[in-house]
Each structure stands twice: as structure tokens, then as C-alpha cells.
mmCIF file of C-alpha atoms in Angstrom:
data_model
loop_
_atom_site.group_PDB
_atom_site.id
_atom_site.type_symbol
_atom_site.label_atom_id
_atom_site.label_comp_id
_atom_site.label_asym_id
_atom_site.label_seq_id
_atom_site.Cartn_x
_atom_site.Cartn_y
_atom_site.Cartn_z
ATOM 1 C CA LEU J 1 0.204 0.310 -0.020
ATOM 2 C CA ARG J 2 2.886 2.492 0.960
ATOM 3 C CA CYS J 3 4.334 1.695 -2.879
ATOM 4 C CA GLU J 4 1.072 2.800 -4.667
ATOM 5 C CA LEU J 5 0.684 5.931 -1.662
ATOM 6 C CA ALA J 6 4.332 6.638 -2.808
ATOM 7 C CA ALA J 7 3.944 6.283 -6.561
ATOM 8 C CA ALA J 8 0.254 9.033 -7.004
ATOM 9 C CA ALA J 9 1.493 11.273 -4.064
ATOM 10 C CA SER J 10 2.025 14.959 -5.051
ATOM 11 C CA ASN J 11 4.954 16.194 -2.382
ATOM 12 C CA GLY J 12 3.446 14.157 0.371
ATOM 13 C CA THR J 13 0.159 14.062 -0.585
ATOM 14 C CA VAL J 14 -2.008 11.908 -1.689
ATOM 15 C CA VAL J 15 -6.014 12.555 -3.455
ATOM 16 C CA LEU J 16 -8.009 9.968 -3.142
ATOM 17 C CA THR J 17 -11.509 8.180 -3.671
ATOM 18 C CA ALA J 18 -13.248 4.835 -1.954
ATOM 19 C CA THR J 19 -15.851 3.245 -3.976
ATOM 20 C CA ASP J 20 -16.911 0.252 -5.467
ATOM 21 C CA THR J 21 -17.733 0.433 -9.098
ATOM 22 C CA SER J 22 -21.413 -1.321 -9.112
ATOM 23 C CA PRO J 23 -22.790 -0.341 -12.649
ATOM 24 C CA GLU J 24 -24.598 3.541 -12.009
ATOM 25 C CA PHE J 25 -20.302 4.269 -9.399
ATOM 26 C CA GLU J 26 -18.608 3.294 -13.027
ATOM 27 C CA GLU J 27 -18.757 6.804 -14.873
ATOM 28 C CA LEU J 28 -18.713 8.449 -11.749
ATOM 29 C CA VAL J 29 -15.258 6.755 -11.575
ATOM 30 C CA ASP J 30 -14.575 7.450 -15.083
ATOM 31 C CA ASN J 31 -16.110 11.155 -14.554
ATOM 32 C CA TRP J 32 -13.914 11.795 -11.425
ATOM 33 C CA ALA J 33 -10.628 10.688 -12.919
ATOM 34 C CA CYS J 34 -11.515 12.394 -16.108
ATOM 35 C CA HIS J 35 -11.202 15.852 -13.707
ATOM 36 C CA LEU J 36 -7.977 14.707 -11.691
ATOM 37 C CA GLN J 37 -6.616 13.959 -14.695
ATOM 38 C CA ARG J 38 -7.102 17.064 -16.955
ATOM 39 C CA LEU J 39 -5.613 19.281 -14.034
ATOM 40 C CA SER J 40 -2.450 17.046 -13.985
ATOM 41 C CA ILE J 41 -3.146 14.832 -10.156
ATOM 42 C CA PRO J 42 -2.802 11.959 -10.089
ATOM 43 C CA PRO J 43 -6.076 10.033 -9.579
ATOM 44 C CA LEU J 44 -6.593 6.790 -6.928
ATOM 45 C CA VAL J 45 -9.857 5.286 -6.038
ATOM 46 C CA TRP J 46 -9.185 2.662 -2.339
ATOM 47 C CA ALA J 47 -11.276 -0.264 -4.517
ATOM 48 C CA LEU J 48 -13.537 -1.017 -1.672
ATOM 49 C CA ASP J 49 -13.568 -4.755 -2.809
ATOM 50 C CA ALA J 50 -11.325 -7.381 -4.834
ATOM 51 C CA ALA J 51 -13.322 -6.895 -8.469
ATOM 52 C CA THR J 52 -13.543 -2.979 -8.428
ATOM 53 C CA HIS J 53 -10.025 -3.549 -7.299
ATOM 54 C CA ARG J 54 -9.170 -5.512 -11.166
ATOM 55 C CA LYS J 55 -12.158 -3.811 -12.568
ATOM 56 C CA LEU J 56 -10.345 -0.194 -12.314
ATOM 57 C CA GLN J 57 -6.727 -2.164 -12.651
ATOM 58 C CA SER J 58 -7.396 -3.417 -15.248
ATOM 59 C CA LYS J 59 -8.178 -0.038 -17.395
ATOM 60 C CA ALA J 60 -6.500 2.361 -14.933
ATOM 61 C CA ARG J 61 -3.419 2.309 -17.542
ATOM 62 C CA GLN J 62 -5.747 2.724 -20.522
ATOM 63 C CA ARG J 63 -8.266 5.325 -19.660
ATOM 64 C CA PHE J 64 -7.487 8.660 -17.067
ATOM 65 C CA GLY J 65 -3.985 6.618 -15.615
ATOM 66 C CA VAL J 66 -6.340 5.906 -12.245
ATOM 67 C CA ARG J 67 -4.012 3.945 -9.787
ATOM 68 C CA SER J 68 -5.726 1.453 -8.206
ATOM 69 C CA ILE J 69 -5.099 -0.415 -4.571
ATOM 70 C CA TYR J 70 -6.989 -2.574 -2.044
ATOM 71 C CA SER J 71 -6.419 -4.281 1.035
ATOM 72 C CA ALA J 72 -8.641 -6.851 2.030
ATOM 73 C CA ASP J 73 -8.343 -5.986 6.029
ATOM 74 C CA LEU J 74 -9.996 -2.740 4.869
ATOM 75 C CA SER J 75 -12.872 -3.217 2.101
ATOM 76 C CA LEU J 76 -16.809 -3.808 2.331
ATOM 77 C CA PRO J 77 -18.677 -6.216 4.345
ATOM 78 C CA GLU J 78 -20.267 -9.136 1.547
ATOM 79 C CA ARG J 79 -23.425 -7.526 2.984
ATOM 80 C CA ALA J 80 -23.513 -4.543 1.547
ATOM 81 C CA ARG J 81 -23.202 -6.594 -1.856
ATOM 82 C CA PRO J 82 -20.075 -5.210 -3.730
ATOM 83 C CA ASN J 83 -20.644 -3.581 -7.171
ATOM 84 C CA GLU J 84 -23.934 -3.295 -6.686
ATOM 85 C CA TRP J 85 -26.401 -0.028 -6.101
ATOM 86 C CA LYS J 86 -26.297 1.221 -2.913
ATOM 87 C CA ARG J 87 -29.484 3.238 -2.301
ATOM 88 C CA PRO J 88 -28.531 6.292 0.361
ATOM 89 C CA SER J 89 -29.046 5.647 3.915
ATOM 90 C CA SER J 90 -29.346 1.376 3.320
ATOM 91 C CA ASP J 91 -27.891 0.072 5.282
ATOM 92 C CA GLU J 92 -25.553 -0.907 2.006
ATOM 93 C CA TYR J 93 -24.538 2.267 1.106
ATOM 94 C CA THR J 94 -24.124 3.376 5.067
ATOM 95 C CA LEU J 95 -21.965 0.999 6.013
ATOM 96 C CA ALA J 96 -19.535 2.003 2.261
ATOM 97 C CA VAL J 97 -19.674 5.657 3.481
ATOM 98 C CA ALA J 98 -18.778 4.367 7.223
ATOM 99 C CA LEU J 99 -15.125 3.022 5.384
ATOM 100 C CA LYS J 100 -14.040 6.506 4.457
ATOM 101 C CA PRO J 101 -12.569 7.332 8.043
ATOM 102 C CA LEU J 102 -10.750 4.182 8.028
ATOM 103 C CA VAL J 103 -9.514 4.657 4.897
ATOM 104 C CA VAL J 104 -8.433 8.353 4.997
ATOM 105 C CA LEU J 105 -6.511 6.397 8.774
ATOM 106 C CA ARG J 106 -4.685 4.642 7.131
ATOM 107 C CA VAL J 107 -3.311 7.375 4.509
ATOM 108 C CA LEU J 108 -2.634 8.712 7.403
ATOM 109 C CA ARG J 109 -0.948 5.694 9.886
ATOM 110 C CA LEU J 110 1.654 5.126 6.055
ATOM 111 C CA GLY J 111 3.392 8.985 6.395
ATOM 112 C CA PHE J 112 0.442 10.603 4.443
ATOM 113 C CA ASP J 113 -1.301 14.092 3.841
ATOM 114 C CA ALA J 114 -4.933 13.015 1.907
ATOM 115 C CA LEU J 115 -7.038 15.491 -0.725
ATOM 116 C CA PHE J 116 -10.271 12.888 -0.147
ATOM 117 C CA LEU J 117 -12.826 13.536 -2.020
ATOM 118 C CA ASP J 118 -15.466 12.209 -2.875
ATOM 119 C CA VAL J 119 -15.995 9.653 -6.408
ATOM 120 C CA ASP J 120 -19.499 12.247 -7.352
ATOM 121 C CA ILE J 121 -17.009 15.836 -7.102
ATOM 122 C CA ALA J 122 -15.629 17.324 -9.932
ATOM 123 C CA LEU J 123 -13.340 19.778 -9.946
ATOM 124 C CA SER J 124 -13.155 22.487 -11.965
ATOM 125 C CA ALA J 125 -9.851 24.099 -10.695
ATOM 126 C CA ASP J 126 -7.120 22.559 -8.994
ATOM 127 C CA PRO J 127 -7.694 22.467 -4.843
ATOM 128 C CA ARG J 128 -5.155 22.478 -3.323
ATOM 129 C CA PRO J 129 -3.162 25.531 -4.050
ATOM 130 C CA TRP J 130 -5.914 26.810 -1.547
ATOM 131 C CA LEU J 131 -5.759 24.242 0.431
ATOM 132 C CA PHE J 132 -2.260 23.917 1.493
ATOM 133 C CA ARG J 133 -1.919 28.478 1.092
ATOM 134 C CA SER J 134 -2.646 27.646 5.523
ATOM 135 C CA PRO J 135 0.192 25.655 6.619
ATOM 136 C CA ASP J 136 -0.922 25.568 10.120
ATOM 137 C CA ALA J 137 -4.715 23.962 9.170
ATOM 138 C CA SER J 138 -3.878 20.989 10.981
ATOM 139 C CA LEU J 139 -8.000 19.986 8.674
ATOM 140 C CA GLN J 140 -9.746 21.078 6.121
ATOM 141 C CA VAL J 141 -13.560 19.940 5.281
ATOM 142 C CA SER J 142 -16.283 21.247 3.269
ATOM 143 C CA LEU J 143 -19.526 22.497 4.770
ATOM 144 C CA ASN J 144 -22.957 22.413 4.055
ATOM 145 C CA TYR J 145 -25.370 25.550 4.972
ATOM 146 C CA ASP J 146 -29.045 25.035 5.234
ATOM 147 C CA ASP J 147 -29.894 26.683 2.364
ATOM 148 C CA ARG J 148 -33.899 26.456 3.108
ATOM 149 C CA PRO J 149 -35.088 28.880 4.083
ATOM 150 C CA ASN J 150 -38.655 27.532 4.544
ATOM 151 C CA GLN J 151 -37.398 25.072 6.870
ATOM 152 C CA GLN J 152 -39.372 24.742 9.716
ATOM 153 C CA LYS J 153 -35.479 24.077 11.598
ATOM 154 C CA VAL J 154 -33.063 25.996 10.854
ATOM 155 C CA THR J 155 -30.370 26.446 13.525
ATOM 156 C CA GLY J 156 -27.257 28.301 11.363
ATOM 157 C CA VAL J 157 -25.317 25.934 11.713
ATOM 158 C CA PRO J 158 -23.167 23.637 9.785
ATOM 159 C CA ASP J 159 -23.651 20.410 8.857
ATOM 160 C CA LEU J 160 -19.915 18.858 8.099
ATOM 161 C CA ASN J 161 -20.100 16.956 4.813
ATOM 162 C CA THR J 162 -16.392 14.917 4.285
ATOM 163 C CA GLY J 163 -16.887 15.013 0.360
ATOM 164 C CA VAL J 164 -14.168 17.001 0.103
ATOM 165 C CA LEU J 165 -11.794 16.820 3.204
ATOM 166 C CA TYR J 166 -8.250 17.311 3.256
ATOM 167 C CA ALA J 167 -6.395 16.306 6.071
ATOM 168 C CA ARG J 168 -2.337 16.574 7.296
ATOM 169 C CA HIS J 169 -0.415 13.452 8.649
ATOM 170 C CA SER J 170 1.949 15.313 11.252
ATOM 171 C CA ALA J 171 -0.435 17.540 12.328
ATOM 172 C CA ARG J 172 -0.928 16.882 16.131
ATOM 173 C CA GLY J 173 -4.276 15.586 17.322
ATOM 174 C CA VAL J 174 -4.564 14.647 13.452
ATOM 175 C CA VAL J 175 -4.885 10.935 13.662
ATOM 176 C CA ALA J 176 -6.485 11.125 16.777
ATOM 177 C CA LEU J 177 -9.593 12.533 16.205
ATOM 178 C CA VAL J 178 -10.196 11.045 12.403
ATOM 179 C CA GLU J 179 -9.634 7.349 14.990
ATOM 180 C CA GLN J 180 -12.357 9.007 16.258
ATOM 181 C CA TRP J 181 -14.348 10.006 13.646
ATOM 182 C CA ALA J 182 -14.275 5.854 12.338
ATOM 183 C CA LYS J 183 -15.439 5.018 15.931
ATOM 184 C CA ARG J 184 -18.231 6.754 15.920
ATOM 185 C CA THR J 185 -19.451 5.858 12.864
ATOM 186 C CA ALA J 186 -18.531 2.683 13.523
ATOM 187 C CA GLU J 187 -20.689 3.045 16.770
ATOM 188 C CA ARG J 188 -23.753 4.623 14.896
ATOM 189 C CA PHE J 189 -23.975 2.588 12.718
ATOM 190 C CA ASP J 190 -22.716 -0.994 14.560
ATOM 191 C CA CYS J 191 -20.092 -1.652 11.150
ATOM 192 C CA PRO J 192 -17.047 -3.735 11.776
#
């Protein structure tokens, strides 16, 4: 894993996503990788199952320069039905999403900074210069603000949206924070 991450890293930062490839997600993976490649960012997919890894390896050398890594100890449980579409908020979807903090944690523990972009993110510009401009920022996460003024419960407090997340492996407390995120996610969703 360390060798693959090193090959995909730019200045110690790995830009990646984590997914399996149901037919619906194959288009997302291709679109994600195409946008990154257009911006000269090496696309890396953490495959959440062995079949996805094999599929991406066969495509990787031909289209968009996608690199794929896979670790059996960080993969979808069989009950999540790998390679099948997962309806948002379903148990299968939740199990897949719950692997995100574990993937980020693994990258950090292997000594790399992580820029995690959900597979449905399409970039129009390279976000790294903006993220790197603040050398003291240990963790940067996108936020969602409630833009529905007619809703009953409007708190004005943003929700974390981990679809775009940048974490520095060497920053004090970041690994512990991501460990806590992974622990709470597992407890909340009763994940393995």
C-alpha cells in the first residue's frame, strides 16, 4: 500500500476516493478520474472490494491514468453487496460510507497527507493551492449550510460534509481525531 500511495502522491499528498463499482458508479469513477487527470492530479481509487480493484487495474493503464489500491482488511462486508448500487441511507450505502474514515486513517498512518474527494465530486480547478495556503490548518472539511429558508428547523449551524476533506498526517491531533471519527461512525452504524 505504501508503494502505491507513494507513486500517486504529489509533495506527500495523496488525492483519492474510495468506492466499489456498481454500474451506476462506474460512470462516476470515470468522470472523477477524468476531472483529476485534466488538472494533472494523479487519480487514486481505494477499491472497496477485490472485483473493483481488478476492474480498475484493467482500465487504469488505458483511461485517465487511474491507480487502484485494495486491502482485504478495509473492504466492504459481503452483506453490503459489493458492486451493486447502494441506495443512499440504505444499510449497504451506510456500510460503504462508513469505510471513508478508515481509508483516510490508513493513508495518514502510512505517512501521507490525504485529500479525500467523494467519487461524485467534479473539480473545475485544482484545490490544492487553496488548501495548502494555510500551513497551520491540520484538517479542512467542506461544510453544508442550510439553504432552505422555509424549513421549520433552521439552526444556522453548518453540517460537516466529508465529501471534500484534507488532512495533514504530521499535524498534532489529526490522527486521533480521525480515529475518533472512525470509532463513532462504527458505533453509530454498528459497522465491523
